[in-house]
Amino acid sequence: MEKIGVLVVSYGAREAAMVDALSRSQNYQVDLYVADKQRNPFNVERATKHVVIPDLNVDAICRFAEENKANLDFALVGPEKPIIEGARDQIESRTGIPVICPKQEYAIEVSKVQQRLLFEEIAPEANPRFKVFDPKDFNGTEEVKQAVYSWLDELNNQAVVKPDKPTAGKGVGVWGDHFNTREQLFEHFMSNFQYGIVLIEEKIDGEESSFMAFCDGKHLAVLPATRDHKRAFDDDKGPNTGGMGSYKDPKDYLPFMTTLDRENELAVAQKIFQRWTAKMPDASAVRGVPLYLAFMHTREGPKILENNSRPGDPEIINILPILKTDFVDVCYGMLHGNLDRVEVQDVATVLTYKVPSSYGGYAEVFPSQVNKAEVDTPVNLFAAYALSKKYGDRIRVYPGSMELRDGATYALKSRVVGVLGVGDSIEEARAVSLEGVDAVRGGALWNRSDIASEAGIWKSIMHLQQLRA
Ligand code: GLY
């Protein structure tokens, strides 16, 4: 078997799933070099070399790549921060090691305004109405307030406030969820506007799906649709988070979608991809997953909520463990520009994240449930891992914001551990995922209990049917 070396730039459970997929390659023996945000126990155990770079700064990542250059065939960058700070450009120019992620210029996740302008040009039918508020254009609070209120008149208050810069979903405020009066909306707006450009978009009613495709610059290898749940609490209530869990149906589209919804979202994505890359001097600049699109399926067809320039966390965890195509071959396809179809098993997957009580505002909303500060408390995954005796590869346990220290593992501040269940139906996959999160011991961790629940899915189906009635 050919031996290769791969550098993985890692943030959390998403990259542990990448490390897992690379380690399980049937065609290559992969030596892993991991530049990690923390001593992730999963990655430490599998890596030939592991380095912690807490802020994932690109210069430190490059130095690690330079030190190990002789052993590296390519690099894979998962998290958005190093991507938008130019990891690809700098690693490639300083070391010559090819990197899988978009070049800085095309990492359009960096700016919500840039995304909206691109989509307005190529697929206006899928772009919600929006207005850009730039502090440079206003003299004082009263002037901007007038402009905001006049836009709210046009939108009938049905508005979403978004800072231009990425905030992992956390700076986004939605009318009816995060505020119910113009005063509250304006307060939220100003808390972001003091730091820079803010968008106010029309609020779109519908049901969400995440579109992802691996890309070599010329071809999109489209992956099955997934559904992410960004809100902190059950029934999609509470603040936005990075994502509390996600699911995939055995089909390549979701239970609330029609085949036409799927065709429509594919058509929008292909159109954007083709026209966007046609203007690039070198389309290989957009390797990786440069066009993650969060779609809202509405009465009028799919609308784009946002774009990311990397695989979704957690959504890619719904896909990587069930790839039929060897993941290293997928990576080489992205690097060589001959990416072919990527085959995925026709099974359901459900991912549930377990998180600390400080995450997603849980401690403030449910103070009686929180009896101790959980950050930095030991967490052990033995019982969760032991479930593989019962389920084999139908359970995967991926540590995220978790640190290995003196032989023990500790919960840090963000999404601590993701447990993926695989099954012939969503119900079966969900049962495995929930059994796995229940088996995580220690810390005052909590999780949403309704990811992929029958009631939740039924609600999505009914919601979309009512909108279309
Ligand atoms: N789950 C959404 C994201 O990756 O940003």
Tab-separated table of C-alpha atoms and ligand atoms in Angstrom:
chain	number	residue	atom	x	y	z
A	1	MET	CA	0.000	0.000	0.000
A	2	GLU	CA	1.328	3.463	-0.877
A	3	LYS	CA	2.406	5.486	2.133
A	4	ILE	CA	1.564	9.205	2.169
A	5	GLY	CA	1.739	12.095	4.627
A	6	VAL	CA	-1.162	14.514	5.136
A	7	LEU	CA	-1.273	17.723	7.155
A	8	VAL	CA	-4.698	18.341	8.721
A	9	VAL	CA	-5.482	21.775	10.164
A	10	SER	CA	-8.034	21.047	12.844
A	11	TYR	CA	-10.529	22.920	14.989
A	12	GLY	CA	-12.849	20.274	16.450
A	13	ALA	CA	-14.989	17.207	15.808
A	14	ARG	CA	-15.338	17.958	12.072
A	15	GLU	CA	-11.596	17.509	11.617
A	16	ALA	CA	-11.537	14.425	13.882
A	17	ALA	CA	-13.986	12.959	11.339
A	18	MET	CA	-11.545	13.915	8.538
A	19	VAL	CA	-8.665	12.309	10.435
A	20	ASP	CA	-10.834	9.198	10.851
A	21	ALA	CA	-11.698	9.067	7.140
A	22	LEU	CA	-8.016	9.442	6.173
A	23	SER	CA	-6.912	6.818	8.726
A	24	ARG	CA	-9.444	4.344	7.373
A	25	SER	CA	-8.245	4.634	3.781
A	26	GLN	CA	-8.155	1.225	2.111
A	27	ASN	CA	-5.847	2.428	-0.652
A	28	TYR	CA	-3.171	4.381	1.227
A	29	GLN	CA	-1.331	4.213	4.508
A	30	VAL	CA	-1.690	7.766	5.789
A	31	ASP	CA	0.751	9.381	8.211
A	32	LEU	CA	-1.068	12.265	9.825
A	33	TYR	CA	0.467	15.591	10.807
A	34	VAL	CA	-2.128	17.556	12.752
A	35	ALA	CA	-2.017	21.288	13.536
A	36	ASP	CA	-4.758	21.452	16.146
A	37	LYS	CA	-6.544	24.064	18.207
A	38	GLN	CA	-6.156	21.829	21.261
A	39	ARG	CA	-4.760	18.407	22.204
A	40	ASN	CA	-7.762	16.646	20.712
A	41	PRO	CA	-7.469	13.088	22.081
A	42	PHE	CA	-8.721	11.499	18.856
A	43	ASN	CA	-6.129	13.300	16.727
A	44	VAL	CA	-3.269	12.879	19.219
A	45	GLU	CA	-3.802	9.116	19.207
A	46	ARG	CA	-3.668	8.889	15.421
A	47	ALA	CA	-1.090	11.522	14.494
A	48	THR	CA	2.536	10.845	13.640
A	49	LYS	CA	3.117	14.446	14.739
A	50	HIS	CA	0.682	16.717	16.557
A	51	VAL	CA	1.091	20.390	17.365
A	52	VAL	CA	-1.232	22.727	19.271
A	53	ILE	CA	-1.786	26.179	17.754
A	54	PRO	CA	-4.597	27.627	19.920
A	55	ASP	CA	-5.398	30.541	17.579
A	56	LEU	CA	-4.677	28.494	14.411
A	57	ASN	CA	-2.540	31.337	13.099
A	58	VAL	CA	-1.339	30.788	9.578
A	59	ASP	CA	2.317	31.593	10.231
A	60	ALA	CA	2.569	28.897	12.942
A	61	ILE	CA	0.739	26.400	10.676
A	62	CYS	CA	3.240	27.181	7.894
A	63	ARG	CA	6.168	26.621	10.243
A	64	PHE	CA	4.792	23.189	11.178
A	65	ALA	CA	4.330	22.420	7.470
A	66	GLU	CA	7.881	23.581	6.700
A	67	GLU	CA	9.349	21.381	9.475
A	68	ASN	CA	7.587	18.316	8.061
A	69	LYS	CA	7.672	19.221	4.381
A	70	ALA	CA	9.694	16.178	3.346
A	71	ASN	CA	6.938	13.868	4.612
A	72	LEU	CA	3.879	15.729	3.371
A	73	ASP	CA	1.982	15.008	0.139
A	74	PHE	CA	-0.845	17.465	0.732
A	75	ALA	CA	-2.701	19.480	3.373
A	76	LEU	CA	-6.372	19.692	4.278
A	77	VAL	CA	-7.719	22.760	6.066
A	78	GLY	CA	-11.096	22.414	7.830
A	79	PRO	CA	-11.804	25.566	9.857
A	80	GLU	CA	-12.786	28.941	8.401
A	81	LYS	CA	-10.318	31.162	10.278
A	82	PRO	CA	-7.089	29.897	8.667
A	83	ILE	CA	-8.885	29.599	5.292
A	84	ILE	CA	-9.963	33.235	5.263
A	85	GLU	CA	-6.557	34.290	6.606
A	86	GLY	CA	-4.842	32.726	3.564
A	87	ALA	CA	-3.624	29.294	4.763
A	88	ARG	CA	-3.725	27.884	1.239
A	89	ASP	CA	-1.783	30.769	-0.365
A	90	GLN	CA	0.877	30.819	2.336
A	91	ILE	CA	1.417	27.068	2.781
A	92	GLU	CA	1.651	26.596	-0.992
A	93	SER	CA	4.026	29.506	-1.559
A	94	ARG	CA	6.245	28.764	1.443
A	95	THR	CA	6.429	24.982	1.142
A	96	GLY	CA	5.087	23.913	-2.265
A	97	ILE	CA	2.729	21.462	-0.506
A	98	PRO	CA	-0.651	21.505	-2.292
A	99	VAL	CA	-3.538	22.488	-0.039
A	100	ILE	CA	-7.215	21.539	-0.142
A	101	CYS	CA	-9.293	24.635	0.634
A	102	PRO	CA	-10.060	27.807	-1.334
A	103	LYS	CA	-7.454	30.511	-1.852
A	104	GLN	CA	-7.957	33.593	0.297
A	105	GLU	CA	-9.364	35.675	-2.567
A	106	TYR	CA	-12.190	33.177	-3.114
A	107	ALA	CA	-13.004	32.417	0.512
A	108	ILE	CA	-16.188	34.459	0.230
A	109	GLU	CA	-17.321	33.336	3.685
A	110	VAL	CA	-15.219	36.278	4.902
A	111	SER	CA	-17.894	38.764	3.867
A	112	LYS	CA	-21.658	38.429	3.829
A	113	VAL	CA	-21.829	41.489	1.582
A	114	GLN	CA	-19.449	39.907	-0.953
A	115	GLN	CA	-21.612	36.744	-0.978
A	116	ARG	CA	-24.851	38.654	-1.471
A	117	LEU	CA	-23.399	40.721	-4.309
A	118	LEU	CA	-22.081	37.603	-6.071
A	119	PHE	CA	-25.408	35.769	-5.738
A	120	GLU	CA	-27.349	38.869	-6.817
A	121	GLU	CA	-25.360	38.923	-10.031
A	122	ILE	CA	-25.648	35.197	-10.789
A	123	ALA	CA	-28.820	33.892	-9.134
A	124	PRO	CA	-30.968	36.830	-8.001
A	125	GLU	CA	-34.016	34.544	-7.807
A	126	ALA	CA	-32.327	32.700	-4.917
A	127	ASN	CA	-31.026	35.797	-3.126
A	128	PRO	CA	-33.179	37.386	-0.392
A	129	ARG	CA	-33.657	41.155	-0.593
A	130	PHE	CA	-30.899	42.877	1.379
A	131	LYS	CA	-29.448	46.274	2.244
A	132	VAL	CA	-25.914	47.069	3.305
A	133	PHE	CA	-25.358	49.542	6.157
A	134	ASP	CA	-21.818	50.904	6.200
A	135	PRO	CA	-20.774	53.174	9.124
A	136	LYS	CA	-18.896	55.348	6.587
A	137	ASP	CA	-22.196	56.361	4.973
A	138	PHE	CA	-23.881	57.788	8.076
A	139	ASN	CA	-23.503	60.816	10.295
A	140	GLY	CA	-24.705	59.774	13.716
A	141	THR	CA	-27.167	57.348	15.228
A	142	GLU	CA	-30.357	59.211	14.262
A	143	GLU	CA	-29.466	59.096	10.578
A	144	VAL	CA	-28.767	55.387	10.580
A	145	LYS	CA	-31.881	54.732	12.659
A	146	GLN	CA	-34.009	56.478	10.055
A	147	ALA	CA	-32.458	54.408	7.270
A	148	VAL	CA	-32.928	51.151	9.198
A	149	TYR	CA	-36.555	51.940	10.070
A	150	SER	CA	-37.357	52.892	6.498
A	151	TRP	CA	-35.929	49.536	5.281
A	152	LEU	CA	-37.991	47.791	7.986
A	153	ASP	CA	-41.076	49.504	6.551
A	154	GLU	CA	-40.297	47.904	3.194
A	155	LEU	CA	-39.710	44.499	4.781
A	156	ASN	CA	-42.757	44.774	6.988
A	157	ASN	CA	-40.311	44.179	9.900
A	158	GLN	CA	-39.575	40.634	8.682
A	159	ALA	CA	-35.826	41.152	8.918
A	160	VAL	CA	-32.573	39.382	9.734
A	161	VAL	CA	-29.609	41.402	11.005
A	162	LYS	CA	-26.179	40.070	10.055
A	163	PRO	CA	-22.729	41.501	10.696
A	164	ASP	CA	-20.634	41.427	7.527
A	165	LYS	CA	-17.838	39.405	9.144
A	166	PRO	CA	-18.188	35.717	10.086
A	167	THR	CA	-19.418	35.208	13.643
A	168	ALA	CA	-20.118	31.436	13.514
A	169	GLY	CA	-23.819	32.280	13.278
A	170	LYS	CA	-23.746	33.995	16.647
A	171	GLY	CA	-24.058	37.656	15.580
A	172	VAL	CA	-27.174	36.974	13.530
A	173	GLY	CA	-30.483	38.296	14.908
A	174	VAL	CA	-33.905	37.321	13.554
A	175	TRP	CA	-37.201	39.211	13.866
A	176	GLY	CA	-39.704	37.193	15.906
A	177	ASP	CA	-36.951	35.077	17.487
A	178	HIS	CA	-34.301	37.396	18.847
A	179	PHE	CA	-36.366	40.583	18.863
A	180	ASN	CA	-40.007	41.561	18.593
A	181	THR	CA	-39.754	45.339	18.458
A	182	ARG	CA	-37.867	47.738	16.240
A	183	GLU	CA	-36.093	49.125	19.324
A	184	GLN	CA	-34.733	45.659	20.178
A	185	LEU	CA	-33.727	45.073	16.565
A	186	PHE	CA	-31.966	48.429	16.438
A	187	GLU	CA	-30.124	47.721	19.688
A	188	HIS	CA	-28.852	44.435	18.225
A	189	PHE	CA	-27.987	46.211	14.973
A	190	MET	CA	-25.988	48.914	16.796
A	191	SER	CA	-24.098	46.356	18.889
A	192	ASN	CA	-22.662	45.087	15.587
A	193	PHE	CA	-22.651	48.354	13.597
A	194	GLN	CA	-20.217	49.940	16.079
A	195	TYR	CA	-17.648	47.419	14.753
A	196	GLY	CA	-18.375	47.632	11.020
A	197	ILE	CA	-20.726	46.897	8.126
A	198	VAL	CA	-24.084	45.229	8.893
A	199	LEU	CA	-26.628	43.744	6.496
A	200	ILE	CA	-30.351	43.703	7.012
A	201	GLU	CA	-32.006	41.031	4.901
A	202	GLU	CA	-35.534	39.933	4.359
A	203	LYS	CA	-36.495	37.069	6.718
A	204	ILE	CA	-37.310	33.983	4.701
A	205	ASP	CA	-39.916	31.479	5.853
A	206	GLY	CA	-39.301	27.851	4.982
A	207	GLU	CA	-37.218	24.802	5.848
A	208	GLU	CA	-33.453	24.630	5.742
A	209	SER	CA	-31.058	22.237	4.085
A	210	SER	CA	-27.281	22.365	3.751
A	211	PHE	CA	-25.786	21.885	0.307
A	212	MET	CA	-22.188	20.661	0.130
A	213	ALA	CA	-20.001	19.447	-2.719
A	214	PHE	CA	-16.339	18.530	-2.974
A	215	CYS	CA	-14.701	20.602	-5.674
A	216	ASP	CA	-11.535	20.561	-7.788
A	217	GLY	CA	-12.247	23.935	-9.405
A	218	LYS	CA	-13.780	22.372	-12.514
A	219	HIS	CA	-16.237	19.844	-11.110
A	220	LEU	CA	-18.606	19.690	-8.178
A	221	ALA	CA	-19.014	16.227	-6.641
A	222	VAL	CA	-22.344	16.889	-4.978
A	223	LEU	CA	-23.000	15.331	-1.566
A	224	PRO	CA	-26.395	14.377	-0.137
A	225	ALA	CA	-28.407	17.147	1.521
A	226	THR	CA	-28.185	17.469	5.296
A	227	ARG	CA	-30.148	19.425	7.884
A	228	ASP	CA	-28.296	21.406	10.526
A	229	HIS	CA	-29.908	22.673	13.763
A	230	LYS	CA	-28.203	25.921	14.708
A	231	ARG	CA	-30.471	27.006	17.546
A	232	ALA	CA	-29.304	26.108	21.032
A	233	PHE	CA	-32.495	24.531	22.386
A	234	ASP	CA	-35.070	21.942	21.417
A	235	ASP	CA	-37.749	22.951	18.944
A	236	ASP	CA	-35.230	25.329	17.298
A	237	LYS	CA	-35.482	27.885	20.088
A	238	GLY	CA	-32.801	30.071	21.661
A	239	PRO	CA	-29.640	31.701	20.358
A	240	ASN	CA	-27.783	30.611	17.262
A	241	THR	CA	-24.784	28.360	17.827
A	242	GLY	CA	-22.229	26.792	15.490
A	243	GLY	CA	-24.720	23.883	15.110
A	244	MET	CA	-26.078	21.501	17.764
A	245	GLY	CA	-26.649	18.513	15.500
A	246	SER	CA	-27.590	17.446	11.998
A	247	TYR	CA	-29.132	14.606	10.034
A	248	LYS	CA	-29.145	12.930	6.643
A	249	ASP	CA	-31.865	10.762	5.142
A	250	PRO	CA	-31.079	7.446	3.386
A	251	LYS	CA	-32.008	9.308	0.156
A	252	ASP	CA	-29.860	12.168	-1.051
A	253	TYR	CA	-32.503	14.728	-0.082
A	254	LEU	CA	-34.405	15.383	3.143
A	255	PRO	CA	-37.852	14.135	4.196
A	256	PHE	CA	-39.486	17.566	3.903
A	257	MET	CA	-38.010	18.198	0.442
A	258	THR	CA	-39.486	17.121	-2.870
A	259	THR	CA	-37.326	15.851	-5.706
A	260	LEU	CA	-38.016	19.221	-7.336
A	261	ASP	CA	-36.600	21.040	-4.283
A	262	ARG	CA	-33.439	18.990	-4.686
A	263	GLU	CA	-33.254	19.656	-8.439
A	264	ASN	CA	-33.805	23.364	-7.842
A	265	GLU	CA	-31.057	23.664	-5.234
A	266	LEU	CA	-28.646	21.727	-7.468
A	267	ALA	CA	-29.469	24.016	-10.378
A	268	VAL	CA	-28.798	27.151	-8.297
A	269	ALA	CA	-25.522	25.754	-6.952
A	270	GLN	CA	-24.312	24.645	-10.408
A	271	LYS	CA	-25.204	27.992	-11.959
A	272	ILE	CA	-23.331	29.915	-9.260
A	273	PHE	CA	-20.359	27.571	-9.478
A	274	GLN	CA	-20.066	27.742	-13.264
A	275	ARG	CA	-20.411	31.506	-13.602
A	276	TRP	CA	-18.241	32.218	-10.570
A	277	THR	CA	-15.360	29.960	-11.650
A	278	ALA	CA	-15.609	31.050	-15.321
A	279	LYS	CA	-14.165	34.410	-14.260
A	280	MET	CA	-11.239	32.922	-12.364
A	281	PRO	CA	-7.829	32.861	-14.071
A	282	ASP	CA	-7.174	29.523	-12.336
A	283	ALA	CA	-10.280	27.668	-11.160
A	284	SER	CA	-8.227	25.273	-9.018
A	285	ALA	CA	-8.180	28.235	-6.615
A	286	VAL	CA	-11.472	26.871	-5.259
A	287	ARG	CA	-10.565	23.373	-4.117
A	288	GLY	CA	-12.274	21.774	-1.136
A	289	VAL	CA	-15.847	22.734	-0.243
A	290	PRO	CA	-15.860	26.369	-1.423
A	291	LEU	CA	-19.596	26.537	-1.997
A	292	TYR	CA	-21.395	25.285	1.096
A	293	LEU	CA	-24.846	26.808	0.676
A	294	ALA	CA	-27.435	26.951	3.423
A	295	PHE	CA	-30.721	26.891	1.497
A	296	MET	CA	-34.165	27.790	2.747
A	297	HIS	CA	-36.833	25.911	0.797
A	298	THR	CA	-39.759	28.244	0.409
A	299	ARG	CA	-43.006	28.685	-1.425
A	300	GLU	CA	-41.047	30.262	-4.279
A	301	GLY	CA	-38.157	27.797	-4.449
A	302	PRO	CA	-34.767	27.724	-2.741
A	303	LYS	CA	-33.285	30.895	-1.253
A	304	ILE	CA	-29.697	31.142	-0.050
A	305	LEU	CA	-29.294	31.930	3.638
A	306	GLU	CA	-25.508	31.913	3.657
A	307	ASN	CA	-22.350	30.563	2.116
A	308	ASN	CA	-19.368	28.947	3.801
A	309	SER	CA	-16.014	28.309	2.187
A	310	ARG	CA	-15.443	24.970	3.951
A	311	PRO	CA	-17.337	21.842	4.955
A	312	GLY	CA	-20.184	22.366	7.415
A	313	ASP	CA	-19.651	21.505	11.045
A	314	PRO	CA	-21.414	19.238	11.883
A	315	GLU	CA	-22.895	18.435	8.462
A	316	ILE	CA	-19.760	16.901	6.909
A	317	ILE	CA	-19.695	14.442	9.833
A	318	ASN	CA	-22.964	13.072	8.433
A	319	ILE	CA	-21.127	12.219	5.222
A	320	LEU	CA	-17.456	11.326	5.770
A	321	PRO	CA	-18.044	8.089	7.734
A	322	ILE	CA	-20.367	6.716	5.041
A	323	LEU	CA	-18.293	7.514	1.951
A	324	LYS	CA	-17.983	4.541	-0.376
A	325	THR	CA	-15.264	6.296	-2.349
A	326	ASP	CA	-11.920	6.259	-0.540
A	327	PHE	CA	-11.461	9.702	1.024
A	328	VAL	CA	-7.801	9.908	-0.029
A	329	ASP	CA	-8.879	9.312	-3.655
A	330	VAL	CA	-11.420	12.129	-3.232
A	331	CYS	CA	-8.585	14.367	-1.977
A	332	TYR	CA	-6.370	13.446	-4.949
A	333	GLY	CA	-9.307	14.121	-7.277
A	334	MET	CA	-9.571	17.632	-5.780
A	335	LEU	CA	-5.822	18.166	-6.150
A	336	HIS	CA	-5.458	16.807	-9.686
A	337	GLY	CA	-8.570	18.401	-11.163
A	338	ASN	CA	-10.126	15.072	-12.113
A	339	LEU	CA	-12.689	14.775	-9.345
A	340	ASP	CA	-15.296	12.224	-10.271
A	341	ARG	CA	-18.537	11.186	-8.602
A	342	VAL	CA	-18.218	10.632	-4.879
A	343	GLU	CA	-20.236	7.605	-3.786
A	344	VAL	CA	-22.037	7.646	-0.435
A	345	GLN	CA	-23.910	4.783	1.261
A	346	ASP	CA	-27.723	5.034	1.108
A	347	VAL	CA	-28.113	5.152	4.882
A	348	ALA	CA	-29.334	7.688	7.417
A	349	THR	CA	-26.980	9.461	9.812
A	350	VAL	CA	-27.696	11.599	12.858
A	351	LEU	CA	-25.102	13.679	14.668
A	352	THR	CA	-25.733	15.067	18.150
A	353	TYR	CA	-23.285	17.393	19.886
A	354	LYS	CA	-22.763	17.452	23.616
A	355	VAL	CA	-21.741	20.910	24.865
A	356	PRO	CA	-20.912	22.706	28.147
A	357	SER	CA	-23.564	24.697	30.020
A	358	SER	CA	-21.806	27.950	29.116
A	359	TYR	CA	-22.467	27.142	25.423
A	360	GLY	CA	-25.554	28.513	23.684
A	361	GLY	CA	-26.763	30.408	26.785
A	362	TYR	CA	-27.961	27.225	28.513
A	363	ALA	CA	-26.699	28.231	31.973
A	364	GLU	CA	-28.644	31.510	31.875
A	365	VAL	CA	-31.888	29.960	30.645
A	366	PHE	CA	-31.781	26.821	32.798
A	367	PRO	CA	-29.765	27.851	35.906
A	368	SER	CA	-31.334	25.131	38.064
A	369	GLN	CA	-29.921	22.453	35.745
A	370	VAL	CA	-26.374	23.685	36.202
A	371	ASN	CA	-24.778	22.685	39.481
A	372	LYS	CA	-21.136	23.391	38.753
A	373	ALA	CA	-18.854	25.181	36.363
A	374	GLU	CA	-18.172	22.538	33.760
A	375	VAL	CA	-15.323	24.098	31.805
A	376	ASP	CA	-12.120	22.185	32.393
A	377	THR	CA	-13.842	19.279	34.137
A	378	PRO	CA	-12.856	15.716	33.211
A	379	VAL	CA	-14.988	13.970	30.627
A	380	ASN	CA	-14.546	10.368	29.649
A	381	LEU	CA	-15.653	8.704	26.483
A	382	PHE	CA	-14.941	5.057	27.395
A	383	ALA	CA	-18.593	4.051	27.677
A	384	ALA	CA	-19.427	5.867	24.438
A	385	TYR	CA	-16.534	4.185	22.589
A	386	ALA	CA	-17.558	0.828	24.096
A	387	LEU	CA	-20.843	1.074	22.182
A	388	SER	CA	-18.910	0.150	19.053
A	389	LYS	CA	-18.956	-3.428	20.429
A	390	LYS	CA	-22.720	-3.283	19.974
A	391	TYR	CA	-22.953	-1.131	16.840
A	392	GLY	CA	-19.612	-1.579	15.047
A	393	ASP	CA	-19.046	1.233	12.561
A	394	ARG	CA	-22.630	2.424	13.021
A	395	ILE	CA	-21.446	4.659	15.847
A	396	ARG	CA	-18.657	7.225	15.650
A	397	VAL	CA	-17.554	9.328	18.602
A	398	TYR	CA	-15.619	12.459	17.660
A	399	PRO	CA	-14.102	14.678	20.369
A	400	GLY	CA	-14.172	18.381	19.503
A	401	SER	CA	-13.559	21.032	22.151
A	402	MET	CA	-11.861	18.533	24.401
A	403	GLU	CA	-8.289	18.351	25.620
A	404	LEU	CA	-6.018	15.469	26.531
A	405	ARG	CA	-3.928	16.385	29.587
A	406	ASP	CA	-1.931	14.100	31.902
A	407	GLY	CA	-3.718	11.033	30.590
A	408	ALA	CA	-7.238	12.434	31.180
A	409	THR	CA	-9.619	14.292	28.873
A	410	TYR	CA	-11.211	17.610	29.789
A	411	ALA	CA	-14.151	19.534	28.343
A	412	LEU	CA	-13.266	22.969	27.009
A	413	LYS	CA	-15.655	25.786	26.070
A	414	SER	CA	-17.219	24.866	22.744
A	415	ARG	CA	-18.891	21.760	21.262
A	416	VAL	CA	-17.205	19.027	23.309
A	417	VAL	CA	-18.054	15.796	21.532
A	418	GLY	CA	-20.174	14.766	18.559
A	419	VAL	CA	-21.721	11.316	18.343
A	420	LEU	CA	-22.833	10.022	14.954
A	421	GLY	CA	-25.363	7.232	14.640
A	422	VAL	CA	-25.758	5.403	11.331
A	423	GLY	CA	-28.902	3.430	10.468
A	424	ASP	CA	-31.200	2.222	7.761
A	425	SER	CA	-33.681	4.863	8.877
A	426	ILE	CA	-33.340	8.258	10.549
A	427	GLU	CA	-35.076	6.840	13.633
A	428	GLU	CA	-32.534	4.045	13.950
A	429	ALA	CA	-29.573	6.410	13.437
A	430	ARG	CA	-30.989	8.826	16.000
A	431	ALA	CA	-31.379	6.135	18.643
A	432	VAL	CA	-27.691	5.228	18.274
A	433	SER	CA	-26.583	8.858	18.416
A	434	LEU	CA	-28.626	9.514	21.576
A	435	GLU	CA	-27.378	6.345	23.263
A	436	GLY	CA	-23.854	7.541	22.464
A	437	VAL	CA	-24.280	11.025	23.927
A	438	ASP	CA	-25.913	9.542	27.037
A	439	ALA	CA	-22.830	7.371	27.504
A	440	VAL	CA	-20.505	10.403	27.667
A	441	ARG	CA	-19.511	10.672	31.352
A	442	GLY	CA	-18.454	13.658	33.456
A	443	GLY	CA	-18.686	17.415	33.113
A	444	ALA	CA	-22.009	19.237	33.222
A	445	LEU	CA	-22.610	18.687	29.532
A	446	TRP	CA	-25.934	18.862	27.767
A	447	ASN	CA	-27.312	18.246	24.301
A	448	ARG	CA	-30.442	18.883	22.289
A	449	SER	CA	-32.730	15.892	22.548
A	450	ASP	CA	-34.735	16.525	19.385
A	451	ILE	CA	-32.173	16.366	16.565
A	452	ALA	CA	-33.883	14.366	13.773
A	453	SER	CA	-36.869	13.523	15.991
A	454	GLU	CA	-39.967	12.218	14.250
A	455	ALA	CA	-41.993	15.129	15.659
A	456	GLY	CA	-39.425	17.665	14.422
A	457	ILE	CA	-39.306	16.185	10.937
A	458	TRP	CA	-43.091	15.999	10.796
A	459	LYS	CA	-43.254	19.659	11.784
A	460	SER	CA	-40.870	20.553	8.933
A	461	ILE	CA	-42.962	18.558	6.433
A	462	MET	CA	-46.197	20.212	7.565
A	463	HIS	CA	-44.629	23.674	7.627
A	464	LEU	CA	-43.476	23.469	4.019
A	465	GLN	CA	-46.772	21.954	2.880
A	466	GLN	CA	-48.689	24.762	4.566
A	467	LEU	CA	-46.475	27.399	2.990
A	468	ARG	CA	-47.172	25.850	-0.395
A	469	ALA	CA	-50.876	25.216	0.087
B	1	GLY	N1	-23.244	24.173	10.533
B	1	GLY	C1	-23.040	25.397	9.898
B	1	GLY	C2	-21.640	25.779	9.702
B	1	GLY	O1	-20.781	24.935	9.544
B	1	GLY	O2	-21.334	26.961	9.712
